[in-house]
PDB file of C-alpha atoms in Angstrom:
ATOM      1  CA  UNK R  10      82.061 -84.249  -3.754  1.00  0.00           C
ATOM      2  CA  UNK R  11      85.662 -84.853  -2.623  1.00  0.00           C
ATOM      3  CA  UNK R  12      89.113 -85.275  -4.122  1.00  0.00           C
ATOM      4  CA  UNK R  13      91.934 -86.859  -2.053  1.00  0.00           C
ATOM      5  CA  UNK R  14      95.491 -87.213  -3.294  1.00  0.00           C
ATOM      6  CA  UNK R  15      98.091 -89.562  -1.808  1.00  0.00           C
ATOM      7  CA  UNK R  16     101.700 -89.647  -2.974  1.00  0.00           C
ATOM      8  CA  UNK R  17     104.313 -92.200  -1.753  1.00  0.00           C
ATOM      9  CA  UNK R  18     107.536 -90.164  -1.969  1.00  0.00           C
ATOM     10  CA  UNK R  19     111.090 -91.525  -1.730  1.00  0.00           C
ATOM     11  CA  UNK R  20     111.610 -89.844   1.768  1.00  0.00           C
ATOM     12  CA  UNK R  21     107.982 -89.733   3.051  1.00  0.00           C
ATOM     13  CA  UNK R  22     104.362 -89.353   2.415  1.00  0.00           C
ATOM     14  CA  UNK R  23     102.164 -86.581   1.146  1.00  0.00           C
ATOM     15  CA  UNK R  24      98.370 -86.746   1.492  1.00  0.00           C
ATOM     16  CA  UNK R  25      96.090 -83.726   0.442  1.00  0.00           C
ATOM     17  CA  UNK R  26      92.356 -82.899   0.074  1.00  0.00           C
ATOM     18  CA  UNK R  27      89.946 -80.269  -0.978  1.00  0.00           C
ATOM     19  CA  UNK R  28      88.000 -78.573   1.810  1.00  0.00           C
ATOM     20  CA  UNK R  29      84.325 -78.455   0.689  1.00  0.00           C
ATOM     21  CA  UNK R  30      81.438 -80.499   1.787  1.00  0.00           C
ATOM     22  CA  UNK R  31      78.706 -80.777  -0.780  1.00  0.00           C
ATOM     23  CA  UNK R  32      75.722 -82.852  -1.966  1.00  0.00           C
ATOM     24  CA  UNK R  33      74.079 -83.587  -5.221  1.00  0.00           C
ATOM     25  CA  UNK R  34      70.361 -83.070  -6.218  1.00  0.00           C
ATOM     26  CA  UNK R  35      70.270 -85.323  -9.226  1.00  0.00           C
ATOM     27  CA  UNK R  36      73.304 -84.428 -11.284  1.00  0.00           C
ATOM     28  CA  UNK R  37      73.519 -80.876  -9.902  1.00  0.00           C
ATOM     29  CA  UNK R  38      76.088 -80.293  -7.190  1.00  0.00           C
ATOM     30  CA  UNK R  39      75.069 -78.016  -4.273  1.00  0.00           C
ATOM     31  CA  UNK R  40      77.839 -76.366  -2.236  1.00  0.00           C
ATOM     32  CA  UNK R  41      77.671 -77.007   1.423  1.00  0.00           C
ATOM     33  CA  UNK R  42      80.043 -76.007   4.175  1.00  0.00           C
ATOM     34  CA  UNK R  43      83.910 -76.111   4.627  1.00  0.00           C
ATOM     35  CA  UNK R  44      84.994 -79.552   5.754  1.00  0.00           C
ATOM     36  CA  UNK R  45      88.456 -80.735   7.048  1.00  0.00           C
ATOM     37  CA  UNK R  46      89.062 -84.109   5.410  1.00  0.00           C
ATOM     38  CA  UNK R  47      92.738 -84.572   6.135  1.00  0.00           C
ATOM     39  CA  UNK R  48      93.736 -85.386   9.669  1.00  0.00           C
ATOM     40  CA  UNK R  49      96.980 -86.121  11.591  1.00  0.00           C
ATOM     41  CA  UNK R  50      96.788 -88.687  14.457  1.00  0.00           C
ATOM     42  CA  UNK R  51      99.418 -88.794  17.202  1.00  0.00           C
ATOM     43  CA  UNK R  52     101.902 -86.890  15.034  1.00  0.00           C
ATOM     44  CA  UNK R  53     102.417 -90.272  13.293  1.00  0.00           C
ATOM     45  CA  UNK R  54      99.456 -91.088  10.943  1.00  0.00           C
ATOM     46  CA  UNK R  55      97.764 -89.105   8.197  1.00  0.00           C
ATOM     47  CA  UNK R  56      94.205 -89.935   7.276  1.00  0.00           C
ATOM     48  CA  UNK R  57      92.113 -88.354   4.453  1.00  0.00           C
ATOM     49  CA  UNK R  58      88.575 -89.539   3.970  1.00  0.00           C
ATOM     50  CA  UNK R  59      85.801 -89.379   1.291  1.00  0.00           C
ATOM     51  CA  UNK R  60      82.163 -90.269   1.570  1.00  0.00           C
ATOM     52  CA  UNK R  61      79.654 -90.339   4.398  1.00  0.00           C
ATOM     53  CA  UNK R  62      80.471 -87.602   6.893  1.00  0.00           C
ATOM     54  CA  UNK R  63      79.353 -89.787   9.872  1.00  0.00           C
ATOM     55  CA  UNK R  64      81.552 -92.732   8.793  1.00  0.00           C
ATOM     56  CA  UNK R  65      84.490 -90.404   8.179  1.00  0.00           C
ATOM     57  CA  UNK R  66      84.296 -89.028  11.642  1.00  0.00           C
ATOM     58  CA  UNK R  67      83.956 -92.470  13.192  1.00  0.00           C
ATOM     59  CA  UNK R  68      86.903 -93.822  11.166  1.00  0.00           C
ATOM     60  CA  UNK R  69      89.198 -91.048  12.260  1.00  0.00           C
ATOM     61  CA  UNK R  70      88.085 -91.408  15.985  1.00  0.00           C
ATOM     62  CA  UNK R  71      88.579 -95.121  15.772  1.00  0.00           C
ATOM     63  CA  UNK R  72      92.278 -94.716  14.496  1.00  0.00           C
ATOM     64  CA  UNK R  73      92.789 -92.005  17.065  1.00  0.00           C
ATOM     65  CA  UNK R  74      91.700 -94.225  19.801  1.00  0.00           C
ATOM     66  CA  UNK R  75      93.426 -97.547  18.689  1.00  0.00           C
ATOM     67  CA  UNK R  76      96.265 -96.929  16.330  1.00  0.00           C
ATOM     68  CA  UNK R  77      99.049 -96.627  18.961  1.00  0.00           C
ATOM     69  CA  UNK R  78      98.010 -99.761  20.761  1.00  0.00           C
ATOM     70  CA  UNK R  79      97.610-101.815  17.642  1.00  0.00           C
ATOM     71  CA  UNK R  80     100.878-100.594  15.965  1.00  0.00           C
ATOM     72  CA  UNK R  81     102.987-101.328  19.116  1.00  0.00           C
ATOM     73  CA  UNK R  82     101.576-104.760  19.291  1.00  0.00           C
ATOM     74  CA  UNK R  83     102.372-105.513  15.648  1.00  0.00           C
ATOM     75  CA  UNK R  84     105.765-103.896  15.605  1.00  0.00           C
ATOM     76  CA  UNK R  85     106.796-106.344  18.540  1.00  0.00           C
ATOM     77  CA  UNK R  86     105.705-109.297  16.448  1.00  0.00           C
ATOM     78  CA  UNK R  87     108.555-110.232  14.088  1.00  0.00           C
ATOM     79  CA  UNK R  88     106.182-112.071  11.748  1.00  0.00           C
ATOM     80  CA  UNK R  89     103.704-109.115  11.415  1.00  0.00           C
ATOM     81  CA  UNK R  90     103.561-106.413   8.755  1.00  0.00           C
ATOM     82  CA  UNK R  91     102.177-103.056   8.064  1.00  0.00           C
ATOM     83  CA  UNK R  92      99.519-104.692   5.774  1.00  0.00           C
ATOM     84  CA  UNK R  93      98.449-106.996   8.675  1.00  0.00           C
ATOM     85  CA  UNK R  94      98.229-104.030  11.026  1.00  0.00           C
ATOM     86  CA  UNK R  95      96.064-101.971   8.518  1.00  0.00           C
ATOM     87  CA  UNK R  96      93.902-104.967   7.819  1.00  0.00           C
ATOM     88  CA  UNK R  97      93.269-105.734  11.475  1.00  0.00           C
ATOM     89  CA  UNK R  98      92.330-101.939  12.110  1.00  0.00           C
ATOM     90  CA  UNK R  99      89.838-101.771   9.250  1.00  0.00           C
ATOM     91  CA  UNK R 100      88.317-105.180   9.992  1.00  0.00           C
ATOM     92  CA  UNK R 101      87.640-104.195  13.700  1.00  0.00           C
ATOM     93  CA  UNK R 102      86.179-100.870  12.583  1.00  0.00           C
ATOM     94  CA  UNK R 103      83.860-102.554  10.073  1.00  0.00           C
ATOM     95  CA  UNK R 104      82.822-104.974  12.764  1.00  0.00           C
ATOM     96  CA  UNK R 105      82.078-102.221  15.128  1.00  0.00           C
ATOM     97  CA  UNK R 106      79.894-100.493  12.655  1.00  0.00           C
ATOM     98  CA  UNK R 107      78.050-103.721  11.817  1.00  0.00           C
ATOM     99  CA  UNK R 108      77.468-104.430  15.579  1.00  0.00           C
ATOM    100  CA  UNK R 109      76.012-100.937  15.950  1.00  0.00           C
ATOM    101  CA  UNK R 110      73.724-101.514  12.968  1.00  0.00           C
ATOM    102  CA  UNK R 111      72.460-104.785  14.613  1.00  0.00           C
ATOM    103  CA  UNK R 112      70.984-102.712  17.432  1.00  0.00           C
ATOM    104  CA  UNK R 113      68.427-101.219  14.947  1.00  0.00           C
ATOM    105  CA  UNK R 114      64.936-102.862  14.326  1.00  0.00           C
ATOM    106  CA  UNK R 115      65.265-106.031  12.347  1.00  0.00           C
ATOM    107  CA  UNK R 116      63.941-104.656   9.013  1.00  0.00           C
ATOM    108  CA  UNK R 117      66.252-101.717   8.947  1.00  0.00           C
ATOM    109  CA  UNK R 118      69.207-103.884  10.134  1.00  0.00           C
ATOM    110  CA  UNK R 119      68.643-106.360   7.324  1.00  0.00           C
ATOM    111  CA  UNK R 120      68.277-103.653   4.700  1.00  0.00           C
ATOM    112  CA  UNK R 121      71.602-101.896   5.811  1.00  0.00           C
ATOM    113  CA  UNK R 122      73.531-105.147   6.095  1.00  0.00           C
ATOM    114  CA  UNK R 123      72.277-106.060   2.592  1.00  0.00           C
ATOM    115  CA  UNK R 124      73.472-102.644   1.233  1.00  0.00           C
ATOM    116  CA  UNK R 125      76.880-103.177   2.891  1.00  0.00           C
ATOM    117  CA  UNK R 126      77.137-106.782   1.498  1.00  0.00           C
ATOM    118  CA  UNK R 127      76.389-105.455  -2.001  1.00  0.00           C
ATOM    119  CA  UNK R 128      78.049-102.178  -2.175  1.00  0.00           C
ATOM    120  CA  UNK R 129      80.305-101.855   0.900  1.00  0.00           C
ATOM    121  CA  UNK R 130      80.321 -98.836   3.101  1.00  0.00           C
ATOM    122  CA  UNK R 131      79.623 -95.336   1.611  1.00  0.00           C
ATOM    123  CA  UNK R 132      83.206 -94.340   2.496  1.00  0.00           C
ATOM    124  CA  UNK R 133      86.837 -94.729   1.593  1.00  0.00           C
ATOM    125  CA  UNK R 134      90.191 -93.348   2.701  1.00  0.00           C
ATOM    126  CA  UNK R 135      93.919 -92.806   2.217  1.00  0.00           C
ATOM    127  CA  UNK R 136      96.191 -93.594   5.233  1.00  0.00           C
ATOM    128  CA  UNK R 137      99.822 -92.814   5.469  1.00  0.00           C
ATOM    129  CA  UNK R 138     101.863 -94.318   8.302  1.00  0.00           C
ATOM    130  CA  UNK R 139     105.302 -95.490   9.459  1.00  0.00           C
ATOM    131  CA  UNK R 140     106.140 -99.080  10.389  1.00  0.00           C
ATOM    132  CA  UNK R 141     109.448-100.401  11.527  1.00  0.00           C
ATOM    133  CA  UNK R 142     111.499 -97.585  10.095  1.00  0.00           C
ATOM    134  CA  UNK R 143     109.697 -97.275   6.697  1.00  0.00           C
ATOM    135  CA  UNK R 144     106.769 -95.252   5.457  1.00  0.00           C
ATOM    136  CA  UNK R 145     103.641 -96.400   3.667  1.00  0.00           C
ATOM    137  CA  UNK R 146     100.361 -95.342   1.986  1.00  0.00           C
ATOM    138  CA  UNK R 147      97.211 -97.511   2.002  1.00  0.00           C
ATOM    139  CA  UNK R 148      94.072 -96.966   0.021  1.00  0.00           C
ATOM    140  CA  UNK R 149      90.946 -98.260   1.778  1.00  0.00           C
ATOM    141  CA  UNK R 150      88.062 -99.181  -0.783  1.00  0.00           C
ATOM    142  CA  UNK R 151      84.425 -99.027   0.059  1.00  0.00           C
ATOM    143  CA  UNK R 152      84.578-102.595   1.602  1.00  0.00           C
ATOM    144  CA  UNK R 153      87.379-101.256   3.876  1.00  0.00           C
ATOM    145  CA  UNK R 154      89.975-103.541   2.264  1.00  0.00           C
ATOM    146  CA  UNK R 155      93.535-102.067   2.447  1.00  0.00           C
ATOM    147  CA  UNK R 156      95.597-101.764  -0.888  1.00  0.00           C
ATOM    148  CA  UNK R 157      99.178-100.718  -0.443  1.00  0.00           C
ATOM    149  CA  UNK R 158     101.045 -98.376  -2.771  1.00  0.00           C
ATOM    150  CA  UNK R 159     104.493 -99.565  -3.780  1.00  0.00           C
ATOM    151  CA  UNK R 160     107.730 -97.865  -4.857  1.00  0.00           C
ATOM    152  CA  UNK R 161     108.151-100.015  -7.902  1.00  0.00           C
ATOM    153  CA  UNK R 162     104.486 -99.775  -9.009  1.00  0.00           C
ATOM    154  CA  UNK R 163     101.803 -97.164  -8.544  1.00  0.00           C
ATOM    155  CA  UNK R 164     103.049 -94.488  -6.192  1.00  0.00           C
ATOM    156  CA  UNK R 165     100.117 -92.117  -6.179  1.00  0.00           C
ATOM    157  CA  UNK R 166      96.382 -92.391  -5.814  1.00  0.00           C
ATOM    158  CA  UNK R 167      93.371 -90.236  -6.386  1.00  0.00           C
ATOM    159  CA  UNK R 168      90.086 -90.952  -4.390  1.00  0.00           C
ATOM    160  CA  UNK R 169      86.705 -89.362  -3.986  1.00  0.00           C
ATOM    161  CA  UNK R 170      84.086 -88.380  -6.505  1.00  0.00           C
ATOM    162  CA  UNK R 171      86.480 -85.759  -7.905  1.00  0.00           C
ATOM    163  CA  UNK R 172      88.807 -88.514  -9.176  1.00  0.00           C
ATOM    164  CA  UNK R 173      87.412 -88.037 -12.774  1.00  0.00           C
ATOM    165  CA  UNK R 174      89.057 -84.641 -12.941  1.00  0.00           C
ATOM    166  CA  UNK R 175      91.818 -85.541 -10.403  1.00  0.00           C
ATOM    167  CA  UNK R 176      93.345 -88.342 -12.489  1.00  0.00           C
ATOM    168  CA  UNK R 177      94.052 -86.391 -15.698  1.00  0.00           C
ATOM    169  CA  UNK R 178      95.057 -83.375 -13.558  1.00  0.00           C
ATOM    170  CA  UNK R 179      97.885 -85.288 -11.813  1.00  0.00           C
ATOM    171  CA  UNK R 180      99.178 -86.665 -15.072  1.00  0.00           C
ATOM    172  CA  UNK R 181      99.212 -83.093 -16.602  1.00  0.00           C
ATOM    173  CA  UNK R 182     101.070 -81.742 -13.512  1.00  0.00           C
ATOM    174  CA  UNK R 183     103.553 -84.643 -13.590  1.00  0.00           C
ATOM    175  CA  UNK R 184     104.344 -83.777 -17.200  1.00  0.00           C
ATOM    176  CA  UNK R 185     104.800 -80.089 -16.482  1.00  0.00           C
ATOM    177  CA  UNK R 186     107.051 -80.728 -13.526  1.00  0.00           C
ATOM    178  CA  UNK R 187     108.899 -83.572 -15.410  1.00  0.00           C
ATOM    179  CA  UNK R 188     108.214 -86.151 -12.619  1.00  0.00           C
ATOM    180  CA  UNK R 189     108.701 -89.521 -14.120  1.00  0.00           C
ATOM    181  CA  UNK R 190     109.271 -91.509 -10.900  1.00  0.00           C
ATOM    182  CA  UNK R 191     108.649 -91.145  -7.124  1.00  0.00           C
ATOM    183  CA  UNK R 192     109.438 -87.603  -6.170  1.00  0.00           C
ATOM    184  CA  UNK R 193     110.897 -86.345  -2.911  1.00  0.00           C
ATOM    185  CA  UNK R 194     108.508 -84.637  -0.444  1.00  0.00           C
ATOM    186  CA  UNK R 195     109.190 -81.123  -1.676  1.00  0.00           C
ATOM    187  CA  UNK R 196     108.074 -82.075  -5.243  1.00  0.00           C
ATOM    188  CA  UNK R 197     105.365 -84.342  -3.894  1.00  0.00           C
ATOM    189  CA  UNK R 198     103.718 -81.410  -1.973  1.00  0.00           C
ATOM    190  CA  UNK R 199     103.582 -79.207  -5.023  1.00  0.00           C
ATOM    191  CA  UNK R 200     102.302 -82.176  -7.125  1.00  0.00           C
ATOM    192  CA  UNK R 201      99.481 -82.866  -4.605  1.00  0.00           C
ATOM    193  CA  UNK R 202      98.474 -79.253  -4.137  1.00  0.00           C
ATOM    194  CA  UNK R 203      98.641 -78.372  -7.865  1.00  0.00           C
ATOM    195  CA  UNK R 204      96.643 -81.450  -8.801  1.00  0.00           C
ATOM    196  CA  UNK R 205      93.757 -80.459  -6.442  1.00  0.00           C
ATOM    197  CA  UNK R 206      94.089 -76.858  -7.433  1.00  0.00           C
ATOM    198  CA  UNK R 207      93.755 -77.694 -11.134  1.00  0.00           C
ATOM    199  CA  UNK R 208      90.924 -80.177 -10.581  1.00  0.00           C
ATOM    200  CA  UNK R 209      88.981 -77.464  -8.716  1.00  0.00           C
ATOM    201  CA  UNK R 210      89.548 -75.096 -11.581  1.00  0.00           C
ATOM    202  CA  UNK R 211      88.214 -77.450 -14.251  1.00  0.00           C
ATOM    203  CA  UNK R 212      85.373 -79.085 -12.255  1.00  0.00           C
ATOM    204  CA  UNK R 213      81.737 -78.135 -12.702  1.00  0.00           C
ATOM    205  CA  UNK R 214      81.419 -77.687  -8.969  1.00  0.00           C
ATOM    206  CA  UNK R 215      81.254 -79.718  -5.783  1.00  0.00           C
ATOM    207  CA  UNK R 216      84.950 -79.653  -4.967  1.00  0.00           C
ATOM    208  CA  UNK R 217      86.732 -76.598  -3.683  1.00  0.00           C
ATOM    209  CA  UNK R 218      87.484 -74.771  -0.453  1.00  0.00           C
ATOM    210  CA  UNK R 219      90.900 -74.651   1.278  1.00  0.00           C
ATOM    211  CA  UNK R 220      93.310 -77.313   0.241  1.00  0.00           C
ATOM    212  CA  UNK R 221      94.854 -79.176   3.158  1.00  0.00           C
ATOM    213  CA  UNK R 222      98.223 -80.951   2.758  1.00  0.00           C
ATOM    214  CA  UNK R 223      99.842 -83.221   5.313  1.00  0.00           C
ATOM    215  CA  UNK R 224     103.296 -84.658   5.286  1.00  0.00           C
ATOM    216  CA  UNK R 225     104.857 -87.656   6.981  1.00  0.00           C
ATOM    217  CA  UNK R 226     108.729 -87.559   7.105  1.00  0.00           C
ATOM    218  CA  UNK R 227     111.673 -88.357   9.212  1.00  0.00           C
ATOM    219  CA  UNK R 228     112.898 -85.557  11.556  1.00  0.00           C
ATOM    220  CA  UNK R 229     115.941 -86.342  13.628  1.00  0.00           C
ATOM    221  CA  UNK R 230     115.704 -89.971  12.765  1.00  0.00           C
ATOM    222  CA  UNK R 231     111.991 -90.312  13.795  1.00  0.00           C
ATOM    223  CA  UNK R 232     108.807 -90.196  11.616  1.00  0.00           C
ATOM    224  CA  UNK R 233     106.600 -87.189  12.203  1.00  0.00           C
ATOM    225  CA  UNK R 234     103.435 -86.223  10.572  1.00  0.00           C
ATOM    226  CA  UNK R 235     102.041 -82.746  10.420  1.00  0.00           C
ATOM    227  CA  UNK R 236      99.713 -80.460   8.384  1.00  0.00           C
ATOM    228  CA  UNK R 237     101.991 -78.363   6.255  1.00  0.00           C
ATOM    229  CA  UNK R 238     101.632 -74.619   5.771  1.00  0.00           C
ATOM    230  CA  UNK R 239     103.061 -73.687   2.350  1.00  0.00           C
ATOM    231  CA  UNK R 240      99.878 -72.644   0.660  1.00  0.00           C
ATOM    232  CA  UNK R 241     101.095 -69.171  -0.362  1.00  0.00           C
ATOM    233  CA  UNK R 242     104.357 -70.740  -1.661  1.00  0.00           C
ATOM    234  CA  UNK R 243     102.505 -73.303  -3.728  1.00  0.00           C
ATOM    235  CA  UNK R 244     100.273 -70.611  -5.160  1.00  0.00           C
ATOM    236  CA  UNK R 245     103.077 -68.409  -6.008  1.00  0.00           C
ATOM    237  CA  UNK R 246     105.041 -71.241  -7.725  1.00  0.00           C
ATOM    238  CA  UNK R 247     101.861 -72.330  -9.684  1.00  0.00           C
ATOM    239  CA  UNK R 248     101.387 -68.728 -10.898  1.00  0.00           C
ATOM    240  CA  UNK R 249     104.962 -68.413 -11.828  1.00  0.00           C
ATOM    241  CA  UNK R 250     104.696 -71.689 -13.863  1.00  0.00           C
ATOM    242  CA  UNK R 251     101.601 -70.565 -15.681  1.00  0.00           C
ATOM    243  CA  UNK R 252     103.188 -67.265 -16.464  1.00  0.00           C
ATOM    244  CA  UNK R 253     106.246 -69.110 -17.809  1.00  0.00           C
ATOM    245  CA  UNK R 254     104.087 -71.411 -19.995  1.00  0.00           C
ATOM    246  CA  UNK R 255     102.231 -68.428 -21.191  1.00  0.00           C
ATOM    247  CA  UNK R 256     105.413 -66.707 -22.262  1.00  0.00           C
ATOM    248  CA  UNK R 257     106.599 -69.824 -23.977  1.00  0.00           C
ATOM    249  CA  UNK R 258     103.323 -69.901 -25.929  1.00  0.00           C
ATOM    250  CA  UNK R 259     103.621 -66.288 -26.894  1.00  0.00           C
ATOM    251  CA  UNK R 260     107.196 -66.865 -27.985  1.00  0.00           C
ATOM    252  CA  UNK R 261     105.952 -69.287 -30.735  1.00  0.00           C
ATOM    253  CA  UNK R 262     104.393 -66.304 -32.578  1.00  0.00           C
ATOM    254  CA  UNK R 263     106.810 -63.590 -31.484  1.00  0.00           C
ATOM    255  CA  UNK R 264     110.022 -65.609 -31.944  1.00  0.00           C
ATOM    256  CA  UNK R 265     111.241 -64.047 -28.685  1.00  0.00           C
ATOM    257  CA  UNK R 266     113.316 -65.547 -25.895  1.00  0.00           C
ATOM    258  CA  UNK R 267     111.784 -66.861 -22.733  1.00  0.00           C
ATOM    259  CA  UNK R 268     112.912 -66.745 -19.091  1.00  0.00           C
ATOM    260  CA  UNK R 269     114.415 -69.530 -17.164  1.00  0.00           C
ATOM    261  CA  UNK R 270     111.842 -71.922 -15.780  1.00  0.00           C
ATOM    262  CA  UNK R 271     110.807 -71.195 -12.102  1.00  0.00           C
ATOM    263  CA  UNK R 272     112.576 -73.167  -9.348  1.00  0.00           C
ATOM    264  CA  UNK R 273     110.738 -75.074  -6.661  1.00  0.00           C
TER     265      UNK R 273
END
């Protein structure tokens, strides 16, 4: 199981994931090994993947090998767009996978191609990237079709098999933090981390491990992507908020005052 969170912030992008690789035997999740699911490419692009491990590895490698060349080509074309760039990248990746499958024996090839035609690839992803001075997030569905998040629409996304606990978790955390619109990066980071942390707490297993959070933001006028290292700060803030909520709950019975809400 996997949980991925992508947040389109006003001043950048936040993408996060859990860190556990697992498998199911029937309906029972079995914990596997730790697994890095969020990657930074060329200090410009963030990719978080869910699904088949082999496809995840190939997808990240494909972007690492081709993104700079493709993006430079599209940024030079005035009629091009970030959507065209992301669509061309995923289409070429999908074609490469299909070409590789066609090298198998005919019966196996036909079976695999039929599965892809019916259900897509056993894989999806969230990608954050800059283009012509702006930042964007794309969701890739199992057919590797790109879907762009928008400022005036849905600005966050939950992917992976953990989305069933992730979606209610992010809405709960948004209410606690009083986030009613696109946040800035600082609040986006705690929103992403807390969402995954809460999802891990309430899940029946299969998601867990170290949470990885990556940020795309402008530094000295240029976009830069990096894995952020604020785990201890996030944990401390979440603990403070839970303590605050607990004191508020106690005050209902005790009629006592509560302390000021913790600050981010």
